[in-house]
Each structure stands twice: as C-alpha cells, then as structure tokens.
PDB file of C-alpha atoms in Angstrom:
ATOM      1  CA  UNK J   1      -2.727 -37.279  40.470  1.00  0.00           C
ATOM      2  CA  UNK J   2       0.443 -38.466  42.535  1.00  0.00           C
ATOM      3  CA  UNK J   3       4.330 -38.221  41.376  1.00  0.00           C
ATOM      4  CA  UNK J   4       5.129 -40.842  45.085  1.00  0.00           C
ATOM      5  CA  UNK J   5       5.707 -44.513  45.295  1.00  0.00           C
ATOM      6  CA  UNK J   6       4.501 -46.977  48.192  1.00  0.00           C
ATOM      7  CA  UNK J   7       5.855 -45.375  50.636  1.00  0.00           C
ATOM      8  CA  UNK J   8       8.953 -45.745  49.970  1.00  0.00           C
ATOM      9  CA  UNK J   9      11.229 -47.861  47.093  1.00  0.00           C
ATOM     10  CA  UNK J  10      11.632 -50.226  49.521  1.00  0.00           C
ATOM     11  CA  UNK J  11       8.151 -50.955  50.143  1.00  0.00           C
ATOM     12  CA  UNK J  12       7.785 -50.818  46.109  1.00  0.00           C
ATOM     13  CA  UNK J  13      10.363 -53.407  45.953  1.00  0.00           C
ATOM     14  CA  UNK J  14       9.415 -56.110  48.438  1.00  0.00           C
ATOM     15  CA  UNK J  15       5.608 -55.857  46.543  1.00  0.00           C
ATOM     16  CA  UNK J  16       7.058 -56.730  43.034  1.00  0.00           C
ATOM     17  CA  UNK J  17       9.575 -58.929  44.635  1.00  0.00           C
ATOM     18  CA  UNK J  18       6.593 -61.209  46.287  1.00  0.00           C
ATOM     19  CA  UNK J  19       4.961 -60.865  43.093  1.00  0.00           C
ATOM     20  CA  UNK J  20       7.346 -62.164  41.164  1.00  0.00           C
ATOM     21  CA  UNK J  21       8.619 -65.001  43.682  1.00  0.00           C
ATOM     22  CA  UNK J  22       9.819 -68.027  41.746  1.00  0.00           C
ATOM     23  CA  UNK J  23       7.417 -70.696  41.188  1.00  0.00           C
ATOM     24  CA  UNK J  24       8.714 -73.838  39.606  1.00  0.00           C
ATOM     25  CA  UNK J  25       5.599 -75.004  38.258  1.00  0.00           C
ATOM     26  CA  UNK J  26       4.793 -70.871  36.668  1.00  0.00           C
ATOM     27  CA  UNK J  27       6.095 -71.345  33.121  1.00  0.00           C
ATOM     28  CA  UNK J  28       5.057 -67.644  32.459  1.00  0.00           C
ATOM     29  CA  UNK J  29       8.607 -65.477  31.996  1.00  0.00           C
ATOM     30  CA  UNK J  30       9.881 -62.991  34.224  1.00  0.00           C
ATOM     31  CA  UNK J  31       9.192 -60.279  32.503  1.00  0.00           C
ATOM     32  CA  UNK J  32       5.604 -60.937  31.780  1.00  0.00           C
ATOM     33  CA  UNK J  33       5.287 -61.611  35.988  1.00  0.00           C
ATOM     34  CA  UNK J  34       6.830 -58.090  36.464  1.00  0.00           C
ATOM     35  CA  UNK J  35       4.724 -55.903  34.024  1.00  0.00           C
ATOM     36  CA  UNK J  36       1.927 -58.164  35.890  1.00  0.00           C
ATOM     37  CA  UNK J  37       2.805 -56.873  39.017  1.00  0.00           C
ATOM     38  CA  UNK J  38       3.667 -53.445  38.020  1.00  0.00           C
ATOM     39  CA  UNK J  39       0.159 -53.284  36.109  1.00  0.00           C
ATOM     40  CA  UNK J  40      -1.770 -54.263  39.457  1.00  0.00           C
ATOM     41  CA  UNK J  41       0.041 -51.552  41.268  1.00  0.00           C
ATOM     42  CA  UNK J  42      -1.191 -49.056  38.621  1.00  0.00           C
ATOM     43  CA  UNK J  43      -4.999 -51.045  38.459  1.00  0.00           C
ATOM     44  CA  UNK J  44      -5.026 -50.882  42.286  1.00  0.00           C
ATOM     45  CA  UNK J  45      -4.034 -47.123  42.414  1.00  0.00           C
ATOM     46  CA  UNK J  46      -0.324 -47.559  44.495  1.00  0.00           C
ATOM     47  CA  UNK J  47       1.444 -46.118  42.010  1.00  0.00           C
ATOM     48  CA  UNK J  48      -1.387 -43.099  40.744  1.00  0.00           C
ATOM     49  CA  UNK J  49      -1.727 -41.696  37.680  1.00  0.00           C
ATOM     50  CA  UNK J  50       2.247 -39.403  36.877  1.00  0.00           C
ATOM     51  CA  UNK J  51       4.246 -41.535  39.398  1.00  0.00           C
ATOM     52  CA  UNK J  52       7.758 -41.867  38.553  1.00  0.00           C
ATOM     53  CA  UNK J  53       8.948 -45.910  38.216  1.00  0.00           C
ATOM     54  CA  UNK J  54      12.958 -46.398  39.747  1.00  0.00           C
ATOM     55  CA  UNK J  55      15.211 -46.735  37.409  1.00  0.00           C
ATOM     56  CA  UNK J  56      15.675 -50.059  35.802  1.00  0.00           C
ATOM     57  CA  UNK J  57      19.164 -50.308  37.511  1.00  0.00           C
ATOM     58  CA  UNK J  58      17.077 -50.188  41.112  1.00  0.00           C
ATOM     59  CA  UNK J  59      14.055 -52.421  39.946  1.00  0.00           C
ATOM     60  CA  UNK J  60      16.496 -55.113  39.139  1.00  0.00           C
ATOM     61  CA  UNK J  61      17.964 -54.846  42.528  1.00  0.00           C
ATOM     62  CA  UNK J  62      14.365 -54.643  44.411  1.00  0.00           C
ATOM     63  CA  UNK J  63      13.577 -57.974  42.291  1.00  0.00           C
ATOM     64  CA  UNK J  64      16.881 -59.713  41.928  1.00  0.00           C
ATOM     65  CA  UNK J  65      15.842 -59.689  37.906  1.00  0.00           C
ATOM     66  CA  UNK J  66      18.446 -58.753  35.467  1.00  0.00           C
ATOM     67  CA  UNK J  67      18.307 -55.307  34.074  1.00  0.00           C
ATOM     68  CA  UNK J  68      17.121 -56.926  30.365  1.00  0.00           C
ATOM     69  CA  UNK J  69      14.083 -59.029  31.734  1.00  0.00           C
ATOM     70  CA  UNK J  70      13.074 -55.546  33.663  1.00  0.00           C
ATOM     71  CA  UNK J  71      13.801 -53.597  30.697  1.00  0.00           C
ATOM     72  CA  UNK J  72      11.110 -55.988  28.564  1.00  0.00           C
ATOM     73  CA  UNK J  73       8.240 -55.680  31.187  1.00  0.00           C
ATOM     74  CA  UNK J  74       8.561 -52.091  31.399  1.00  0.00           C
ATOM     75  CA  UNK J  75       8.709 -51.839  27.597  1.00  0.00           C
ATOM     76  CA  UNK J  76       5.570 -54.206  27.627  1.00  0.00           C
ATOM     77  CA  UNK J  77       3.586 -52.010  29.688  1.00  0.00           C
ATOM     78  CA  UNK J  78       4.862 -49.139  27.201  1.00  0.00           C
ATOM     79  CA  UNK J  79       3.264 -50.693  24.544  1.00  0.00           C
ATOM     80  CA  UNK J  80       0.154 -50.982  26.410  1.00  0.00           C
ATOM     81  CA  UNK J  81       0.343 -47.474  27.006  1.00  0.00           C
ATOM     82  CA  UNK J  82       0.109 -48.446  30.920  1.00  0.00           C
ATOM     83  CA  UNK J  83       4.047 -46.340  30.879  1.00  0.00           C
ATOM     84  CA  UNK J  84       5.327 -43.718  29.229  1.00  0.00           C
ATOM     85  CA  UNK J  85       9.234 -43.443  28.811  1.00  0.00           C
ATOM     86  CA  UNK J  86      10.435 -39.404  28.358  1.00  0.00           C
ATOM     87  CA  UNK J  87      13.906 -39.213  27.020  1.00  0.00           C
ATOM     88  CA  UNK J  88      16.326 -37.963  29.912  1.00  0.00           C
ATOM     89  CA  UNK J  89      13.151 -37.855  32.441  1.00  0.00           C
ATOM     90  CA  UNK J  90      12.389 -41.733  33.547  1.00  0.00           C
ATOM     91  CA  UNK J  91       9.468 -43.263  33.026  1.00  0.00           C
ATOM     92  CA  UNK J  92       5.727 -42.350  33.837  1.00  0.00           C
ATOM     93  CA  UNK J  93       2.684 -43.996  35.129  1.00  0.00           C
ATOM     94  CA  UNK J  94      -0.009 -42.616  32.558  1.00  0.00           C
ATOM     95  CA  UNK J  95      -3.782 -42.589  33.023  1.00  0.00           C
ATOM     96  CA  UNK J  96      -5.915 -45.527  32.187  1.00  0.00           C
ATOM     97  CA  UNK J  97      -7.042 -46.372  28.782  1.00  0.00           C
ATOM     98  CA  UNK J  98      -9.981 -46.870  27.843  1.00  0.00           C
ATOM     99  CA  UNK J  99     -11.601 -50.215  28.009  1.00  0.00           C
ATOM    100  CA  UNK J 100     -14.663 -51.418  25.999  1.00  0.00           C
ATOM    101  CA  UNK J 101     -17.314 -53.475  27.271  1.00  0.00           C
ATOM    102  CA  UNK J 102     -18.333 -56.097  25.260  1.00  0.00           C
ATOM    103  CA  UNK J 103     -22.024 -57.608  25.830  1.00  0.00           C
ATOM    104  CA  UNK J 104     -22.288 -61.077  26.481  1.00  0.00           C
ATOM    105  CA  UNK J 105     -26.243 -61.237  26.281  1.00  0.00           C
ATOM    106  CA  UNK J 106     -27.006 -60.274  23.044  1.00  0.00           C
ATOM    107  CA  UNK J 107     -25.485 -60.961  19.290  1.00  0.00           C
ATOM    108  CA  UNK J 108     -23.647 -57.484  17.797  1.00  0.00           C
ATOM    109  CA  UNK J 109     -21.378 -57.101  15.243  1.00  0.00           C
ATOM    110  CA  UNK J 110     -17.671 -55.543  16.132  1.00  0.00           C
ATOM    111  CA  UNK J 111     -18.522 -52.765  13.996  1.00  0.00           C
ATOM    112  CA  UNK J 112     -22.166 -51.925  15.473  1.00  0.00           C
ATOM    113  CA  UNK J 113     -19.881 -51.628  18.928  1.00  0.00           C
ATOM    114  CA  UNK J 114     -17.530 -49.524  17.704  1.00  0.00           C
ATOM    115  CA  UNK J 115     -19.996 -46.964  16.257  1.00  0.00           C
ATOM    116  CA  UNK J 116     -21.743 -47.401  19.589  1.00  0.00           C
ATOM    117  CA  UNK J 117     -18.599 -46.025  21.361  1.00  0.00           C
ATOM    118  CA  UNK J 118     -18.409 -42.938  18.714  1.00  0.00           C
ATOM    119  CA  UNK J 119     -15.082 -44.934  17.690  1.00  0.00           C
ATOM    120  CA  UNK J 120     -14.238 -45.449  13.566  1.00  0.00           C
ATOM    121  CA  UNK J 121     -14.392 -49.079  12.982  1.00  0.00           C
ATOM    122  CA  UNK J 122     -11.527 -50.765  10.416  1.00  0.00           C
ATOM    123  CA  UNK J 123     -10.850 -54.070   9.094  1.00  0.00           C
ATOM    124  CA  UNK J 124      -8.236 -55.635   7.579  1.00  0.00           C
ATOM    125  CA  UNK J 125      -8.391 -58.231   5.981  1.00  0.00           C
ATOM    126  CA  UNK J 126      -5.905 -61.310   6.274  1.00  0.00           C
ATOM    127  CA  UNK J 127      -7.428 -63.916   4.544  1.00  0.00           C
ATOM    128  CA  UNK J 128     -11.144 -64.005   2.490  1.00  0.00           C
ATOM    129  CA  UNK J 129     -11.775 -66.966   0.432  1.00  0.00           C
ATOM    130  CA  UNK J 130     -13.693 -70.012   0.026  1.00  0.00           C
ATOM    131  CA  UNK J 131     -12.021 -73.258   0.840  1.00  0.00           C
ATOM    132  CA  UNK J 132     -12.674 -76.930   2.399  1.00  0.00           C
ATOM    133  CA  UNK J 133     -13.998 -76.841   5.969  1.00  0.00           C
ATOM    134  CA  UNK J 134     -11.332 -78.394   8.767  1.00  0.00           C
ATOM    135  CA  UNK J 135     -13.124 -81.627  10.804  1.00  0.00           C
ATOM    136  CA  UNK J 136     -14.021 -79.206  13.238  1.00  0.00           C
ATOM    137  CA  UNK J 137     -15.563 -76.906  11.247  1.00  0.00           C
ATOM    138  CA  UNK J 138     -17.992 -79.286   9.270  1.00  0.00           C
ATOM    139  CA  UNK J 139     -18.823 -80.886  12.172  1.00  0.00           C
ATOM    140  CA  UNK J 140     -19.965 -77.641  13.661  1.00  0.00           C
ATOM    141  CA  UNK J 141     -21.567 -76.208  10.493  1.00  0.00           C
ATOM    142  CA  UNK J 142     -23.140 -79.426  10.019  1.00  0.00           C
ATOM    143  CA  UNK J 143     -21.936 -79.727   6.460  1.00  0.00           C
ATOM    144  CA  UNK J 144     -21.983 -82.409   4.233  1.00  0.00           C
ATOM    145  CA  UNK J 145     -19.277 -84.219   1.911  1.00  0.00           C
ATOM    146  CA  UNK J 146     -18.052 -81.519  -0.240  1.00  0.00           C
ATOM    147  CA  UNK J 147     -19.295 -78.521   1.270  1.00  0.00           C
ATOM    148  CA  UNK J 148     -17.459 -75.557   1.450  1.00  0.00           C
ATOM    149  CA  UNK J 149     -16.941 -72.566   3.541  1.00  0.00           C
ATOM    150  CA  UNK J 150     -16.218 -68.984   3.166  1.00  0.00           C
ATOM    151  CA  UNK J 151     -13.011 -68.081   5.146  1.00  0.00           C
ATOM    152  CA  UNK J 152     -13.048 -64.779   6.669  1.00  0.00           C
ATOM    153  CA  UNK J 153      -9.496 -64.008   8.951  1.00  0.00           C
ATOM    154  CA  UNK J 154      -9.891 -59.840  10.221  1.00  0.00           C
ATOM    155  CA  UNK J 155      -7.690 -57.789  12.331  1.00  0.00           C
ATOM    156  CA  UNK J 156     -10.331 -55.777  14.330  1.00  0.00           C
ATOM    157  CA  UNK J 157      -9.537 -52.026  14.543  1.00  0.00           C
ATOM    158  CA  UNK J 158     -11.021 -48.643  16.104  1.00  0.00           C
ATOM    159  CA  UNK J 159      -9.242 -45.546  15.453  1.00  0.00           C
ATOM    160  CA  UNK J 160      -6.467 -47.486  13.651  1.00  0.00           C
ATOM    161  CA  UNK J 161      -5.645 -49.097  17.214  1.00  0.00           C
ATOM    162  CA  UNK J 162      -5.716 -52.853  16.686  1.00  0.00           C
ATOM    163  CA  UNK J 163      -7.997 -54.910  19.247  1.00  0.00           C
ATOM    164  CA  UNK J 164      -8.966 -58.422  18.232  1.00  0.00           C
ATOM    165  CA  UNK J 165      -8.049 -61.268  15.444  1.00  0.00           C
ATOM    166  CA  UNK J 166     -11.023 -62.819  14.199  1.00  0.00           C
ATOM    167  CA  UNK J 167     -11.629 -66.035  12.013  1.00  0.00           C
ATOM    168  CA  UNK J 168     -15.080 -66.328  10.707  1.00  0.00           C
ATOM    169  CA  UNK J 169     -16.229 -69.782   8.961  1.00  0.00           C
ATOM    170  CA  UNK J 170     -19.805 -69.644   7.392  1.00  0.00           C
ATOM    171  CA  UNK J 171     -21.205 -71.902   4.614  1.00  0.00           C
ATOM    172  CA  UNK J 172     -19.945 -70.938   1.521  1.00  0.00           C
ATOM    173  CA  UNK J 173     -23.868 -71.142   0.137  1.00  0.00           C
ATOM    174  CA  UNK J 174     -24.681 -68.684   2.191  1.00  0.00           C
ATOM    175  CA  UNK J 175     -22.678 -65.849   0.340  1.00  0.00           C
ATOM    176  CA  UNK J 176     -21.477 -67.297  -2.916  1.00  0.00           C
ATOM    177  CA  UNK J 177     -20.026 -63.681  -4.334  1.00  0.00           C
ATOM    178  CA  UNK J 178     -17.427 -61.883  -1.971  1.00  0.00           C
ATOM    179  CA  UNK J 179     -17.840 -59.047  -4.154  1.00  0.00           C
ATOM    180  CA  UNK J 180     -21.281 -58.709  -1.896  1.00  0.00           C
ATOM    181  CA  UNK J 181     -19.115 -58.686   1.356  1.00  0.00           C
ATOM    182  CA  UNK J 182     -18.965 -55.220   2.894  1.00  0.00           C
ATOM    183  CA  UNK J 183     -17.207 -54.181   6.457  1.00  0.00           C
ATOM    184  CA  UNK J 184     -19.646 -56.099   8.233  1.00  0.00           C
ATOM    185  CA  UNK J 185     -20.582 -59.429   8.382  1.00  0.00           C
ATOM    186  CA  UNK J 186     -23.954 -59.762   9.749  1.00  0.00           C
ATOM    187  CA  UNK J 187     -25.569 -57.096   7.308  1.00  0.00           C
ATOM    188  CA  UNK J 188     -24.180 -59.565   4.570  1.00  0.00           C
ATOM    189  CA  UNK J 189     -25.654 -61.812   5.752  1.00  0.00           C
ATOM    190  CA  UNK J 190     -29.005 -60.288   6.898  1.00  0.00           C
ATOM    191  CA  UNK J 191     -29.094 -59.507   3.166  1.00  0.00           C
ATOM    192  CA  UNK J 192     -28.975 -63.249   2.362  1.00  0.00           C
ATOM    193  CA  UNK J 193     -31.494 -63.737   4.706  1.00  0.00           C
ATOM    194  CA  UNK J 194     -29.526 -65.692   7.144  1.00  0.00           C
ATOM    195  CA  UNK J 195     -28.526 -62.864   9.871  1.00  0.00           C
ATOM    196  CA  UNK J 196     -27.816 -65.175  12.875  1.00  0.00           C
ATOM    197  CA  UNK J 197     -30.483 -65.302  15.744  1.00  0.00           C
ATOM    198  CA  UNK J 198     -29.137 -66.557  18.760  1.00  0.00           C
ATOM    199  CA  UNK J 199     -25.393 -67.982  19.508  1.00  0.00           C
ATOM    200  CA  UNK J 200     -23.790 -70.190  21.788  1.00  0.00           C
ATOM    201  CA  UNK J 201     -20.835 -68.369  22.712  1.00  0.00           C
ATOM    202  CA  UNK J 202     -17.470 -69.236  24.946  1.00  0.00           C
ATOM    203  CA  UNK J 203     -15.047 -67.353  26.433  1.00  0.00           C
ATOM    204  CA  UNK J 204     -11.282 -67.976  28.356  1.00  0.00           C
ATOM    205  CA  UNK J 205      -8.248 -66.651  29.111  1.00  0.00           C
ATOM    206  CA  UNK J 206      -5.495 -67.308  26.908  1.00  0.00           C
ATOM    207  CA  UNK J 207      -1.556 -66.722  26.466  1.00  0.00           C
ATOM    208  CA  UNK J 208      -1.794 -64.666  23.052  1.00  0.00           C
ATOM    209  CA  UNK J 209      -0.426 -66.844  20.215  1.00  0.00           C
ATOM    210  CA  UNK J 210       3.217 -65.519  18.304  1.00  0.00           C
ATOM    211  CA  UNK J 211       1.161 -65.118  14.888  1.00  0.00           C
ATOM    212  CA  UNK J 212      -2.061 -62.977  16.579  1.00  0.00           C
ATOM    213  CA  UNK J 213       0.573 -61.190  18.882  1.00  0.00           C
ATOM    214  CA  UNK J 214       2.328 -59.240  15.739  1.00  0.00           C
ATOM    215  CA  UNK J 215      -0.754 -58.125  14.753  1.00  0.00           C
ATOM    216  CA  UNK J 216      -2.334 -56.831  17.698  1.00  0.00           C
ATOM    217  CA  UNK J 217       1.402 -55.280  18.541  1.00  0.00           C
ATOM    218  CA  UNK J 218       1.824 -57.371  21.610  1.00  0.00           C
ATOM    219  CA  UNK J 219       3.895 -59.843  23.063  1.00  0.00           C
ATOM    220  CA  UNK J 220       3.611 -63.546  22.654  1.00  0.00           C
ATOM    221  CA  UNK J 221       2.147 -64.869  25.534  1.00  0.00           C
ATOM    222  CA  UNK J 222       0.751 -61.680  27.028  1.00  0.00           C
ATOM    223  CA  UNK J 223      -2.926 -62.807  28.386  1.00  0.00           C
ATOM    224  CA  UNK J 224      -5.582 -62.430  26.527  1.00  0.00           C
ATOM    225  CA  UNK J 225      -9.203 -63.342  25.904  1.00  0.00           C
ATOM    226  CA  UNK J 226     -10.470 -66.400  23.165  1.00  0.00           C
ATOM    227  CA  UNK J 227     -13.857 -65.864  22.311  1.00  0.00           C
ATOM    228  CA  UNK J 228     -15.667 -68.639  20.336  1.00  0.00           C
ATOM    229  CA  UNK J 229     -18.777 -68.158  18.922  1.00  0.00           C
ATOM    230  CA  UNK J 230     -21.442 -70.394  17.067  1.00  0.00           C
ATOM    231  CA  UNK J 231     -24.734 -68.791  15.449  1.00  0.00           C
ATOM    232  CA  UNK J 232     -27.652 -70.057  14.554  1.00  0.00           C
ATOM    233  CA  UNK J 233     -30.810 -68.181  12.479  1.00  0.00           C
ATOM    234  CA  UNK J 234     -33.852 -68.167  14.207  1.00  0.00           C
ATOM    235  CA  UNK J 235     -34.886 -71.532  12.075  1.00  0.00           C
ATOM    236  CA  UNK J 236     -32.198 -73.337  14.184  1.00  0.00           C
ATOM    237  CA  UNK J 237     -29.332 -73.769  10.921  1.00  0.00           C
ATOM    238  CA  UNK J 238     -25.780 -73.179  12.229  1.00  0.00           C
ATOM    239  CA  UNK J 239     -24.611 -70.306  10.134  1.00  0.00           C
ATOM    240  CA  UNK J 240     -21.153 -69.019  11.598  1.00  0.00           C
ATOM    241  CA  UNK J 241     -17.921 -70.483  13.305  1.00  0.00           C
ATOM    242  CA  UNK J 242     -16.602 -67.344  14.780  1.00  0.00           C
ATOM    243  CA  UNK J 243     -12.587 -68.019  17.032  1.00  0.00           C
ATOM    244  CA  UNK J 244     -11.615 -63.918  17.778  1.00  0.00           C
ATOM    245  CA  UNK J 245      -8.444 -63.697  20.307  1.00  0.00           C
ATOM    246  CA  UNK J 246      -9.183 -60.139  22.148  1.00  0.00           C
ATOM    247  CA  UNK J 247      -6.478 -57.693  23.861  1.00  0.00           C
ATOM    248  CA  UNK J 248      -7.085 -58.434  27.526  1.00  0.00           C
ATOM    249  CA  UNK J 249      -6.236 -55.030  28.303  1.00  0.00           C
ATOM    250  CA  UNK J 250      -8.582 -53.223  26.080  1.00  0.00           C
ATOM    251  CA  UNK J 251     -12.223 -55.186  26.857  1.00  0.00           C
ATOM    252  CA  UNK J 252     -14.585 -55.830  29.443  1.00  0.00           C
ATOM    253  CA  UNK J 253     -17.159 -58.537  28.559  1.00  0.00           C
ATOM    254  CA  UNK J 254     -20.318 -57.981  30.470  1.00  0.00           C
ATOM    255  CA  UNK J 255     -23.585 -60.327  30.986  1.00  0.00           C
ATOM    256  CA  UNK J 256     -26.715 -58.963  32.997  1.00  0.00           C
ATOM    257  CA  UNK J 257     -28.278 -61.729  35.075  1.00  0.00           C
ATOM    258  CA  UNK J 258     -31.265 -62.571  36.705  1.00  0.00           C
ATOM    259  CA  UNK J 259     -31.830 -64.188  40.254  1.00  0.00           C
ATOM    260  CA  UNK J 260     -33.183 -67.750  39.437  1.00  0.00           C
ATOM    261  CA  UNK J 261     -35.759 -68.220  42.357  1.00  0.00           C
ATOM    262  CA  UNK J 262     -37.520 -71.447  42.994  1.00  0.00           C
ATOM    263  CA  UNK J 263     -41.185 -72.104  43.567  1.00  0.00           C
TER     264      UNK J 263
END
C-alpha cells in the first residue's frame, strides 16, 4: 500500500497529459480519455492501492481540461469503484475489484458462473414474451414464415451488483409456457430436451449503448464487451440467439488453447 504519486505531480501530470493528447480523428470525450488514463495508472500500479489523486483544480491544470470534464472522469472511475471520494479528505485510489473470468471453451449458463464464484445470482427481467422474429433473427434460427420466438431481455446480477444486459431469442416451440421459465435458461430448456450442445460464439469491444448504460449504472460510451452467441443441440438445430453487452471492467473472458503442430 502507497499514499505517493509518480514521483512527483508533475510527473503525474505530463503522463495524463500525453494520454489525453488531442487526436482529431479520437471521437471518444475527454473525460472518458482521462478516467482511461487515470485507470492504467491504477492497473499498472503508479498510483498503488490508498494514493491520494490532486485536486481537481490541479488535474485540470496538469491536463489543460476544464475542471467539469475532470470532475466526470473522476466521478466515472467512482462509479467503478476504481476511486473513492471522502468528504473533506480528497479522493482515494481503492484496491482492485474483483474481476470474473468468463470461459470461452465451453457453454455455461450466467447463473452456473455465479454459483461457481460463491456469488448470489439475480435476474431481472426487462422484457419476456413471445413475438415475431426480426430478419436477423429468423435467418439465424432458421425459422420459417410465421414462426415465432420467445423474447427473453435480462439484466445480469451477482450480489445485487449489475454486470451484463442480455437478449435471448429461442424458438417459441421450444418453450411454449413461460410459466415453465425459471432463473435459468438452459435448465429450461434441458427440460424440453433441447439444452444447447455446442455454440458459435463472438466477442468485441464496444462503446456501451445509452439504454444498456442506465442499467448497468455506467456511462454511455464507457467500453465494454458484446458477446454474441448462437447454440445449437447436439442434433445440429439452432436453438438460441444470445446479444449480452458485459461491463468491461468486471470480466475476463478466457480460452485454453492447444499448439496446432503439423505432420
């Protein structure tokens, strides 16, 4: 544990002020670049767990950024709980949180991985209903002309902290009475014998939408991870369309691989 800076504040400043440099073609905004660049510090262990951040009045001179655009990146990283702000004090550099790692190898349900980390798995429910399947959706479902689809839009929690907005699209054959829907997904549909066997699954970083940012208490535009998934049962039938948006901050998604040799 450390309560110094860089060095000194100078040295703090000239490192979030090349950080930060203006780049025309970098629509990201200022604020967003600074709790980047603060965040790395803290990741990279130059400012250690308990240091004490300048005032905002000195971390808008360091970085030529007004004192409201420094206000908003520290009050990101807040959020985060990267920073803690004590009344009268200043504010704090506090100890990493906890990241989960997410496996890329093999199919698990949120709540199986939540359980796994000795964490209480929520949901909440946004949307659950059956409905006509977008272009997209049919086409990836391989439905026919008047199919429809069971709608299933979660907010992912663990220990009431909100990590990832999910939208689940399976065949509405598949499980015809919601009343049968419990917390997880893939026992449902285990039960109706169509628990998915292997998925195709895709994953990038993304600015986090305005309408997923509210709900995972973030900003719009913070980064954050889009996972799409699409699972198939082990006789080869598409049975999910799975689009989650993650909190960068709070996963790690792993993959173990295996030297390909040639012979």
């Amino acid at each position: 544990m450390t309560d110094t800076l860089p060095e000194t504040r100078e040295d703090l400043g000239a490192l979030l002020a090349r950080s930060i440099e203006i780049d025309a073609a970098d629509a990201t905004p200022r604020y967003i670049r600074l709790a980047n660049a603060l965040r790395l510090l803290i990741e990279t262990d130059a400012l250690g767990t308990g240091a004490a951040l300048p005032s905002e009045r000195l971390l808008a001179g360091m970085t030529g950024l007004s004192r409201v655009t420094v206000r908003r990146g520290i009050e990101l990283l807040v959020r985060e709980g990267v920073l803690e702000q004590r009344r009268g004090s200043g504010t704090y550099v506090l100890a990493p949180v906890e990241r989960f790692e997410q496996p890329l190898a093999a199919i698990t349900s949120f709540t199986e991985d939540m359980l796994s980390y000795g964490r209480k798995p929520e949901t909440r429910w946004l949307a659950r209903e059956y409905a006509s399947p977008s272009a997209q959706e049919a086409m990836t479902l391989g439905l026919s002309p008047g199919d429809r689809v069971l709608r299933l839009h979660r907010l992912r929690l663990a220990d009431a902290l909100p990590l990832a907005v999910e939208l689940a699209i399976v065949p509405a054959d598949l499980l015809p009475d919601l009343s049968a829907l419990g917390t997880s997904l893939y026992e449902s549909m285990a039960s109706a014998g169509a628990r998915p066997h292997k998925a195709l699954q895709r994953m990038r970083a993304c600015a986090l939408p305005e309408f997923e940012a509210r709900l995972l208490e973030a900003e719009a535009g913070e980064p954050a991870l889009f996972l799409e998934r699409i699972s198939r049962t082990v006789e080869g039938r598409v049975v999910e369309f799975t689009r989650s948006h993650f909190k960068g901050d709070r996963f790690d998604f792993v993959a173990e691989l295996n030297l390909h040799r040639e012979t």
